[in-house]
PDB file of C-alpha atoms and ligand atoms in Angstrom:
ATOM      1  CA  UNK A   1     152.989 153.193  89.047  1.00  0.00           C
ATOM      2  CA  UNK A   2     149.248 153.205  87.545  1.00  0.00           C
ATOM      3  CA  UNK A   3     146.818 153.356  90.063  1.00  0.00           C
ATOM      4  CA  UNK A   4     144.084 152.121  87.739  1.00  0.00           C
ATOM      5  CA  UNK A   5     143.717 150.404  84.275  1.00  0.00           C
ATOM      6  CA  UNK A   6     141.186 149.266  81.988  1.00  0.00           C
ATOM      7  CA  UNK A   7     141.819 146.607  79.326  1.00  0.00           C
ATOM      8  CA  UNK A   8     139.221 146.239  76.850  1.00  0.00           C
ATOM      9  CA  UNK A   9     136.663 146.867  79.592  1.00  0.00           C
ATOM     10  CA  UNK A  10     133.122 146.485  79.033  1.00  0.00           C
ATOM     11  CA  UNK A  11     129.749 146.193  81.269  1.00  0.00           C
ATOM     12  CA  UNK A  12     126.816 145.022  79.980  1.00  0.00           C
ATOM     13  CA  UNK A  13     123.333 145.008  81.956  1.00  0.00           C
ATOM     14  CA  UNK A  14     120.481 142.837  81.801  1.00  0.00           C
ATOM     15  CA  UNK A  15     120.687 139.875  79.363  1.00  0.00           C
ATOM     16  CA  UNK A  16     119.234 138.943  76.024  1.00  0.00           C
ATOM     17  CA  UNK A  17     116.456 141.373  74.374  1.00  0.00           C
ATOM     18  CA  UNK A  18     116.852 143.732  77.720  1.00  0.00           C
ATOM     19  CA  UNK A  19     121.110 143.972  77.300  1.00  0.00           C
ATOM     20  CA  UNK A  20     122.218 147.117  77.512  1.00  0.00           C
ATOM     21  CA  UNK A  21     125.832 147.619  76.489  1.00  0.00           C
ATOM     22  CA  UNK A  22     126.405 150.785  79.124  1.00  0.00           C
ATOM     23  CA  UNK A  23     130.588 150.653  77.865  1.00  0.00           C
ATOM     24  CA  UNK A  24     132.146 148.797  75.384  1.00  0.00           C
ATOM     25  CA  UNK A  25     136.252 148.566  74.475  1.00  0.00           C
ATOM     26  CA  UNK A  26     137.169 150.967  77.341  1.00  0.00           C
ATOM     27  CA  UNK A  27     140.917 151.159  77.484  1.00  0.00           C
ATOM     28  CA  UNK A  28     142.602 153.605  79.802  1.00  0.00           C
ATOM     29  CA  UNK A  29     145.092 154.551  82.396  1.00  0.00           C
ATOM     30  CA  UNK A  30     145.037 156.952  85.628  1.00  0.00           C
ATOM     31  CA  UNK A  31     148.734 157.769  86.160  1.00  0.00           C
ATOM     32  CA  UNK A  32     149.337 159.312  89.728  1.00  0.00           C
ATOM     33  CA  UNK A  33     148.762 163.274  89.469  1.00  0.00           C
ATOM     34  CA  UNK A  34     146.368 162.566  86.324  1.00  0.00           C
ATOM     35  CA  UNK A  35     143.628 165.552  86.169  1.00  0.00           C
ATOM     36  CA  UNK A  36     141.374 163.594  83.706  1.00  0.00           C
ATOM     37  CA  UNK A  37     137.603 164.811  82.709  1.00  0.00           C
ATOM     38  CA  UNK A  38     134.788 162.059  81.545  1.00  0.00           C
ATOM     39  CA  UNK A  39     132.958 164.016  78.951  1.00  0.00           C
ATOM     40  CA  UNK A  40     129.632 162.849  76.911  1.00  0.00           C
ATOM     41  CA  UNK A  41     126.223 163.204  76.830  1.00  0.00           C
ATOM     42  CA  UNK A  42     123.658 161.714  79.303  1.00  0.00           C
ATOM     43  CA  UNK A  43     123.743 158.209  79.240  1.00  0.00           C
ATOM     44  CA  UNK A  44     126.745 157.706  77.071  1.00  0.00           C
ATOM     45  CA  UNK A  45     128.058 155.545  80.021  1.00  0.00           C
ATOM     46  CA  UNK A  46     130.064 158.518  82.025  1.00  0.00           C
ATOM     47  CA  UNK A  47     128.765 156.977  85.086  1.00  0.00           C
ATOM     48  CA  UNK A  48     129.712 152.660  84.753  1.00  0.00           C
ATOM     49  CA  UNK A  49     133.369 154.025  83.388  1.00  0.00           C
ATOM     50  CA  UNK A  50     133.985 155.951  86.652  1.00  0.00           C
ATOM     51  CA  UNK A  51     132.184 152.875  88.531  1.00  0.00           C
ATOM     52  CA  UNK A  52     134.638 150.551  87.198  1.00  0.00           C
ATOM     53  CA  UNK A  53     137.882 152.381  87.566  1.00  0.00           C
ATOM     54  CA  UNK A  54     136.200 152.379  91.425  1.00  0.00           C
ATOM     55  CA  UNK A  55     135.638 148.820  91.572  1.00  0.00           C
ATOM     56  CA  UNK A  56     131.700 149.622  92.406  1.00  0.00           C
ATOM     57  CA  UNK A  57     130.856 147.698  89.096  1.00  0.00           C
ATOM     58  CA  UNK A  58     132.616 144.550  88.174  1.00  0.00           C
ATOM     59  CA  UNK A  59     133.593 144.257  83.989  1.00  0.00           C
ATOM     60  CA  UNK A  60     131.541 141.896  82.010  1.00  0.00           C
ATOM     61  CA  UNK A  61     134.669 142.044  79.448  1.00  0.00           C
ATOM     62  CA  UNK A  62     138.152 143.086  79.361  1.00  0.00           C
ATOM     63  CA  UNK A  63     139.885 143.789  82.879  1.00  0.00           C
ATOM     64  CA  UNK A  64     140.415 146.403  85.315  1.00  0.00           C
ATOM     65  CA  UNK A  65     143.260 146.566  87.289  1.00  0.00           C
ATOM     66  CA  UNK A  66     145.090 148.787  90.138  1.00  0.00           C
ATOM     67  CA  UNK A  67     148.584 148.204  90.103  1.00  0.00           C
ATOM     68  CA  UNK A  68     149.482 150.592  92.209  1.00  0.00           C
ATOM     69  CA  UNK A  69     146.959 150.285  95.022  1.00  0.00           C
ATOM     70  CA  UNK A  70     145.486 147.415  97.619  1.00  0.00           C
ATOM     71  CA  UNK A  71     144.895 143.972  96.320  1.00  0.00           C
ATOM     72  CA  UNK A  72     141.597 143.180  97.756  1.00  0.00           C
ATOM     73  CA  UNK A  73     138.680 145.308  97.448  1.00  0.00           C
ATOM     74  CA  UNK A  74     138.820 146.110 101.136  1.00  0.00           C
ATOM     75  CA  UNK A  75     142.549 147.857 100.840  1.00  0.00           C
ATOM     76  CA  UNK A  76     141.433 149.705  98.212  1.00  0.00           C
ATOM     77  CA  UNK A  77     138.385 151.455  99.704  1.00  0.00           C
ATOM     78  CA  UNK A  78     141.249 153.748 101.216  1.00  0.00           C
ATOM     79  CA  UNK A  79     142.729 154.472  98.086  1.00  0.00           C
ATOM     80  CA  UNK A  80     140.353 155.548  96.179  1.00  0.00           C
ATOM     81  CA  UNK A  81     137.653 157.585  97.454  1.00  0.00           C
ATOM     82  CA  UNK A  82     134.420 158.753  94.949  1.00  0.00           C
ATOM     83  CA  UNK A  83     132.141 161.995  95.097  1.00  0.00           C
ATOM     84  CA  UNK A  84     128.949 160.909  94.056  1.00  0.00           C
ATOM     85  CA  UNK A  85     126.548 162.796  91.915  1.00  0.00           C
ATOM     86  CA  UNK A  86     123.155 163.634  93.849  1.00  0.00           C
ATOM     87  CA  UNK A  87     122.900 163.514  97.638  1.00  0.00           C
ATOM     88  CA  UNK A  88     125.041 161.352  99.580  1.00  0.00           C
ATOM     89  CA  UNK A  89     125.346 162.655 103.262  1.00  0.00           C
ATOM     90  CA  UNK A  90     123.498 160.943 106.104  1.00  0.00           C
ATOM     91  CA  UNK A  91     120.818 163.534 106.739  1.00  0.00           C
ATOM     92  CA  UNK A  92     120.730 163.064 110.382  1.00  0.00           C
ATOM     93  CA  UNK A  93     124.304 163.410 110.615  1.00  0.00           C
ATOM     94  CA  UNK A  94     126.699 166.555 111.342  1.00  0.00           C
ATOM     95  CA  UNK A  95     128.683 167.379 108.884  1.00  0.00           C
ATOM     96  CA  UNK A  96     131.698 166.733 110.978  1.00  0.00           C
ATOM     97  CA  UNK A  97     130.137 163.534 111.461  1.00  0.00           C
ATOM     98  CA  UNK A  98     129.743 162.425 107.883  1.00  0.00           C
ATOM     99  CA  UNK A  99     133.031 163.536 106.692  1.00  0.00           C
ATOM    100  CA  UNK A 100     134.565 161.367 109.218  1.00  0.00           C
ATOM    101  CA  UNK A 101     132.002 158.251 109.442  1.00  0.00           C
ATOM    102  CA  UNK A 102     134.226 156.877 106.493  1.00  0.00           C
ATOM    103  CA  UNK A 103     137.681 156.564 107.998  1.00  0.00           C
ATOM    104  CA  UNK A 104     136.236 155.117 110.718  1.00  0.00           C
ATOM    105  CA  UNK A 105     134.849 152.569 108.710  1.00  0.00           C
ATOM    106  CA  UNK A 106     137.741 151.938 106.878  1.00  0.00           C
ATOM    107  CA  UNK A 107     139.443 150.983 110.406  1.00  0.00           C
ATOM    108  CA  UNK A 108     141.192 154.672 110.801  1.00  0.00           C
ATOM    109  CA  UNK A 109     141.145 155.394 115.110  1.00  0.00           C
ATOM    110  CA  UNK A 110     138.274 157.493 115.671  1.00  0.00           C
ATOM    111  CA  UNK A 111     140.768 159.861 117.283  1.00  0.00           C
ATOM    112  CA  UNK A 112     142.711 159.798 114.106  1.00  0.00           C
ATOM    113  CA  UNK A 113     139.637 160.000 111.889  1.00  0.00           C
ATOM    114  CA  UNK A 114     138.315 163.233 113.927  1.00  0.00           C
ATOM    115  CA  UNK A 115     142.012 165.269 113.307  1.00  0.00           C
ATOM    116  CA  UNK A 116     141.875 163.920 109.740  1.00  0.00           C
ATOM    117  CA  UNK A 117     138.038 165.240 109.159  1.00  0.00           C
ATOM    118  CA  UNK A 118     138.446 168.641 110.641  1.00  0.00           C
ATOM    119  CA  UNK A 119     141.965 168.803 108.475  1.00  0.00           C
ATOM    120  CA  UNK A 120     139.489 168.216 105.598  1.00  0.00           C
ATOM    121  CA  UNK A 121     136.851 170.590 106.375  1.00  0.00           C
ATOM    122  CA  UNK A 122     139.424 173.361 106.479  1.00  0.00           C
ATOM    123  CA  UNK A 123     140.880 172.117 103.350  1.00  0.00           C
ATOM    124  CA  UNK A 124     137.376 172.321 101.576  1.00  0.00           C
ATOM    125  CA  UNK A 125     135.697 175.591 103.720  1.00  0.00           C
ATOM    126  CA  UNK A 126     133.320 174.239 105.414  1.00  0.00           C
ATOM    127  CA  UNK A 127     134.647 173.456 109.236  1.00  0.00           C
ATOM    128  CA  UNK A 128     132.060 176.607 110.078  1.00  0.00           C
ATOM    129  CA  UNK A 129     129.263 174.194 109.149  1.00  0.00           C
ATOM    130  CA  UNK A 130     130.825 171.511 111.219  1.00  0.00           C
ATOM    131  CA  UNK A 131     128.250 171.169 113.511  1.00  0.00           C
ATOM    132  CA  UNK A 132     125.326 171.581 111.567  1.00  0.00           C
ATOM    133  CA  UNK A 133     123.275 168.474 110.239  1.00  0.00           C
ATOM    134  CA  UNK A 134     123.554 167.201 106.638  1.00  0.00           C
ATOM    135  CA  UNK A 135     119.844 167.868 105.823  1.00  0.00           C
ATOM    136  CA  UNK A 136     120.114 171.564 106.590  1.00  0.00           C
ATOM    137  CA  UNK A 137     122.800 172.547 104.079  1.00  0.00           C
ATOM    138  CA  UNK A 138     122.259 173.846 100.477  1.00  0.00           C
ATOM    139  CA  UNK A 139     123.635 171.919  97.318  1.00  0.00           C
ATOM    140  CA  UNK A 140     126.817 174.014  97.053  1.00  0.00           C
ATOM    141  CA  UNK A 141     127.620 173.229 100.670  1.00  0.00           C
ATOM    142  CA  UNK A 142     125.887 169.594 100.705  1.00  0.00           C
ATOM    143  CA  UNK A 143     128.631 168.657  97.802  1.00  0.00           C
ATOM    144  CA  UNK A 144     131.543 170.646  99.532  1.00  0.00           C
ATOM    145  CA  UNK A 145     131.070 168.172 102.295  1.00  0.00           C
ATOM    146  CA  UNK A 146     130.658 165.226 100.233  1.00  0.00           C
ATOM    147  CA  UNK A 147     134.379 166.510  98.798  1.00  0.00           C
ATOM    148  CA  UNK A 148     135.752 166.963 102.215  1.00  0.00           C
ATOM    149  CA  UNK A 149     134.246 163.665 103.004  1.00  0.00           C
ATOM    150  CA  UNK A 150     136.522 161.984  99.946  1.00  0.00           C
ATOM    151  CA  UNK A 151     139.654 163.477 100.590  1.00  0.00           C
ATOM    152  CA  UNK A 152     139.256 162.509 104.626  1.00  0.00           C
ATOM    153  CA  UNK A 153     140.248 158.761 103.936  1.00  0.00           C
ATOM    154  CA  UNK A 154     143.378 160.210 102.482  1.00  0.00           C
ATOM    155  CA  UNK A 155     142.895 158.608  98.997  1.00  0.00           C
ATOM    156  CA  UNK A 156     145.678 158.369  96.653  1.00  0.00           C
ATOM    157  CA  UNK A 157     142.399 158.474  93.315  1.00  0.00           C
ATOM    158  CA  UNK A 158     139.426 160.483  93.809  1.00  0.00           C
ATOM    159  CA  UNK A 159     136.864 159.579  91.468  1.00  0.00           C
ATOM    160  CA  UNK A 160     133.954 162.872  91.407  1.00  0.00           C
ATOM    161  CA  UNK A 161     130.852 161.708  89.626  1.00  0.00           C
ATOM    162  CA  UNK A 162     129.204 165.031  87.901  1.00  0.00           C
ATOM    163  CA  UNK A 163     130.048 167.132  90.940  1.00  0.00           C
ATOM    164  CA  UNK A 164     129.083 169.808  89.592  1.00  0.00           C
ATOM    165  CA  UNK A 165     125.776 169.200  87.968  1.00  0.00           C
ATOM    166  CA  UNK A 166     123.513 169.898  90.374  1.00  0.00           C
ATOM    167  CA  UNK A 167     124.845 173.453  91.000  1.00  0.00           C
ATOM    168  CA  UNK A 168     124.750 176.955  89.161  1.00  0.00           C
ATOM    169  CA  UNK A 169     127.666 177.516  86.935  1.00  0.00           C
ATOM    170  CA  UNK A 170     129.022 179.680  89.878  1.00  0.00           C
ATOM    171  CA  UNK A 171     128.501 177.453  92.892  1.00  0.00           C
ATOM    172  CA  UNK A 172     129.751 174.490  90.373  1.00  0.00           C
ATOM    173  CA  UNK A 173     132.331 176.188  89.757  1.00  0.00           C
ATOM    174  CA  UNK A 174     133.334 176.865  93.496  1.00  0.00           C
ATOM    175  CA  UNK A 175     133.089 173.163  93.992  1.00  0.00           C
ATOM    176  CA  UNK A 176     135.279 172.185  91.062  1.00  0.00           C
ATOM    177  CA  UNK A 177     137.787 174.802  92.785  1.00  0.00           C
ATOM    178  CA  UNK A 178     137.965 172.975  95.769  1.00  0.00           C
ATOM    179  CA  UNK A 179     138.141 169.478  94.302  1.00  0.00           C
ATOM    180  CA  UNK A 180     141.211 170.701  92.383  1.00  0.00           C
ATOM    181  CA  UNK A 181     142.837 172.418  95.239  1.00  0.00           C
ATOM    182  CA  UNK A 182     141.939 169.629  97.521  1.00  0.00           C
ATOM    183  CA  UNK A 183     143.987 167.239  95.380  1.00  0.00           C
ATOM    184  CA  UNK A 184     146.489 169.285  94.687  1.00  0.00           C
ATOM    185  CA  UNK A 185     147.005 169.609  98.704  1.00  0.00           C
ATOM    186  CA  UNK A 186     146.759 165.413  98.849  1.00  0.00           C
ATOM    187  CA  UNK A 187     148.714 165.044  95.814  1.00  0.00           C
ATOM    188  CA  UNK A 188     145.589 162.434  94.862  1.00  0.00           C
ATOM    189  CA  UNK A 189     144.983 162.310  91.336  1.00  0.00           C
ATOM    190  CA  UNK A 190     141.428 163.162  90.288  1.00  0.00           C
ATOM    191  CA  UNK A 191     138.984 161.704  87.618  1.00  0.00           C
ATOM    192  CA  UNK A 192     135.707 164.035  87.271  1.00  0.00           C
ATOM    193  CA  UNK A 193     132.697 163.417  84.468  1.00  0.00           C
ATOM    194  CA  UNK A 194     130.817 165.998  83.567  1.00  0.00           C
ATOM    195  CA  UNK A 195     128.762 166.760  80.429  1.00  0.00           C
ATOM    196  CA  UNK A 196     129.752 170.584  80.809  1.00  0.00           C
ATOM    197  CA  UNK A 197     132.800 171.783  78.457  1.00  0.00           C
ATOM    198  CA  UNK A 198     133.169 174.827  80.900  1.00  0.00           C
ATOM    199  CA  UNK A 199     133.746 172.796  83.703  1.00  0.00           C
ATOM    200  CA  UNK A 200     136.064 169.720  81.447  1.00  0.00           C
ATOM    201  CA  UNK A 201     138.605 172.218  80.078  1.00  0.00           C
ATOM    202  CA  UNK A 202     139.611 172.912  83.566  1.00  0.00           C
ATOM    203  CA  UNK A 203     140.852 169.311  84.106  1.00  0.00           C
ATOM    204  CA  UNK A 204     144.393 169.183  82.090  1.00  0.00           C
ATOM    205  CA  UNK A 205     142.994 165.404  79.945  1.00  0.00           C
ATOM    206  CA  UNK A 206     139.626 165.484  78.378  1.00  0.00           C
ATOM    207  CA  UNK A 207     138.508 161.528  77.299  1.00  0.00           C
ATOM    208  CA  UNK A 208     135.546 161.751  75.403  1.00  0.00           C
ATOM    209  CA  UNK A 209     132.752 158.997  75.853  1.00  0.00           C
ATOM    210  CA  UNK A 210     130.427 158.203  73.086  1.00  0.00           C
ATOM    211  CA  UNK A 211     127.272 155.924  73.492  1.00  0.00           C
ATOM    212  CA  UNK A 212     129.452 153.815  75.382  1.00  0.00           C
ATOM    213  CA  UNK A 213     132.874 154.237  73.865  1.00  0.00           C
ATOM    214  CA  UNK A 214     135.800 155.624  75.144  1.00  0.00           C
ATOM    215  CA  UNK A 215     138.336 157.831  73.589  1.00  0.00           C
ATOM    216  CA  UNK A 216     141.651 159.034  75.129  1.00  0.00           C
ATOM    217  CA  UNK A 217     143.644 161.330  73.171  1.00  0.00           C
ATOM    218  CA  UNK A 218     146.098 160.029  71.141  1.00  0.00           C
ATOM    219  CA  UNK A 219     149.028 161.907  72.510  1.00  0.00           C
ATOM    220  CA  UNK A 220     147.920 160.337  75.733  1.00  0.00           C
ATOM    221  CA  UNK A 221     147.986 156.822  74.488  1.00  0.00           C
ATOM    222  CA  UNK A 222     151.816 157.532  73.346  1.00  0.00           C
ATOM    223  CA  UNK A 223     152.989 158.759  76.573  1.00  0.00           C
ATOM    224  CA  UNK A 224     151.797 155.472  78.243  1.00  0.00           C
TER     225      UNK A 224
HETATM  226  P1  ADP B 301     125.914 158.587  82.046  1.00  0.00           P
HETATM  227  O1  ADP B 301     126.508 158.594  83.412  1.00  0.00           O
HETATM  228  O2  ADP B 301     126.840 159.093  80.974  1.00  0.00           O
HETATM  229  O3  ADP B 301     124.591 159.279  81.983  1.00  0.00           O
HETATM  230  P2  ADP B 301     125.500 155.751  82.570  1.00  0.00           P
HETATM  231  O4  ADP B 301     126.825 155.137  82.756  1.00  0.00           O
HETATM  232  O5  ADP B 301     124.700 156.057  83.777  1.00  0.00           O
HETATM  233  O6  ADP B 301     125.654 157.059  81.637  1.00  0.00           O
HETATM  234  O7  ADP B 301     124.603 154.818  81.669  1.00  0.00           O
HETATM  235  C1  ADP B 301     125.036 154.293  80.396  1.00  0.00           C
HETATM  236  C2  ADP B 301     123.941 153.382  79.848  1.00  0.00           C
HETATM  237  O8  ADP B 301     123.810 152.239  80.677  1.00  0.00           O
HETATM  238  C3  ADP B 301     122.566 154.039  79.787  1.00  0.00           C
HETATM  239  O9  ADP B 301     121.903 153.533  78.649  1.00  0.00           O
HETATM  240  C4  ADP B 301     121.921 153.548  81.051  1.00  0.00           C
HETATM  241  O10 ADP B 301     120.516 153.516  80.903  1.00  0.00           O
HETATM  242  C5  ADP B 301     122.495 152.160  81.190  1.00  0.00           C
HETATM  243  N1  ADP B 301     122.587 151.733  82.608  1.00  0.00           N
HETATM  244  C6  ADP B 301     123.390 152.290  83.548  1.00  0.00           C
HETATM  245  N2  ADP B 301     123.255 151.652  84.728  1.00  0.00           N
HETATM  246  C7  ADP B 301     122.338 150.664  84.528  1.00  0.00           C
HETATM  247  C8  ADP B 301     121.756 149.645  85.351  1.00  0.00           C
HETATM  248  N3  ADP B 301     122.105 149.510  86.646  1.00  0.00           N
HETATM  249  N4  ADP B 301     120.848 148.808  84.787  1.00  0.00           N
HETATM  250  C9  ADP B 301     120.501 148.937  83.488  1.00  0.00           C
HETATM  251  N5  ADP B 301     121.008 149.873  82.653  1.00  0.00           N
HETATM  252  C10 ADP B 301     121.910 150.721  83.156  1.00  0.00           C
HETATM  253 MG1   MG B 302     125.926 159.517  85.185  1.00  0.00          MG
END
């Protein structure tokens, strides 16, 4: 079943002279397994597309939907999980700490939530850094962390906001490795924007935004 669709989905902010129509006509669907790239320029709307398909932003038009997943906003926050773009980690935090700090939140035992985290680190490579704190780690290892910290909550969609482009093609590169492998291991399908083509043509669907407009491959379209 889908775990997320959009409808026609649009988000406008601000109103009057000061609207700014971020995404317009956005129809899509994330199929479980899905390996979809967001590709387009800075501030073709890359960001409020993978905010909506995460419920962070609410439409102003159209619908967005998750058949497969939670009803209420609260349900979902365990089903999908998102990798956001700069800095995320509680500095003053292990990492050990911050990749579990969300199941805990979400109402996982903290027992259950510490077997889960250090499960993730050694999914991702990093339980050797378990004990250090967040605000002594480099980029490469700072967004590592924030990947281990997604797949903890056992998400059925993760959702990675340019997770790669903050990092040198090879670090980036190392990170888009272990986002791949990590969902591969969850079986969690996996949205990623990026403006990169390198790092797109890695992800097996490319939809391509455009100052605010989505396109999904034709071929796509049929098979749904
Ligand atoms: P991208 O991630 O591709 O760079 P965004 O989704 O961040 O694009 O932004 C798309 C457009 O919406 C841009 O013109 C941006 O300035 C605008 N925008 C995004 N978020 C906001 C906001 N919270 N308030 C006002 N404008 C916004
Ligand atoms: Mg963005």
């Amino acid at each position: 079943m889908t775990l997320v669709r959009c409808a026609d989905a649009a988000r406008t902010f601000g109103r009057g002279d000061q609207a700014v129509v971020a995404v317009h006509g956005c129809t899509c669907a994330v199929e479980p397994g899905a390996r979809i790239a967001i590709t387009g320029p800075s501030g073709s709307g890359k960001s409020t597309v993978l905010h909506l398909l995460a419920g962070l932003e609410v439409p102003t038009g159209g619908t967005v939907e998750w058949p497969a997943l939670g009803a209420t906003a609260v349900e979902r926050s365990r089903d999908i999980a998102v990798v956001f773009q700069g800095p995320s980690l509680l500095p003053a935090l292990t990492v050990a700490e911050n990749v579990g700090l969300a199941a805990v939140l979400t109402g996982v035992p903290e027992a259950k939530a510490d077997q889960r985290a250090v499960a993730a680190m050694e999914t991702v490579g990093v339980a050797a850094l378990a004990d250090q704190l967040a605000d002594t780690l480099s980029g490469g290892q700072a967004q590592r962390v924030a990947v281990a910290r997604a797949i903890a909550l056992r998400p059925r969609l993760v959702l990675a906001d340019e997770p790669t482009g903050q990092l040198d093609a090879e670090t980036g590169a190392h990170v888009l490795d272990v986002l791949l492998a990590a969902a591969a291991a969850t079986g969690a399908a996996l949205v990623v924007t990026t403006h990169d083509p390198a790092v797109a043509t890695r992800l097996a669907e490319q939809w391509q935004l455009t100052d605010g407009r989505l396109v999904v491959p034709a071929e796509e379209g049929v098979r749904r």
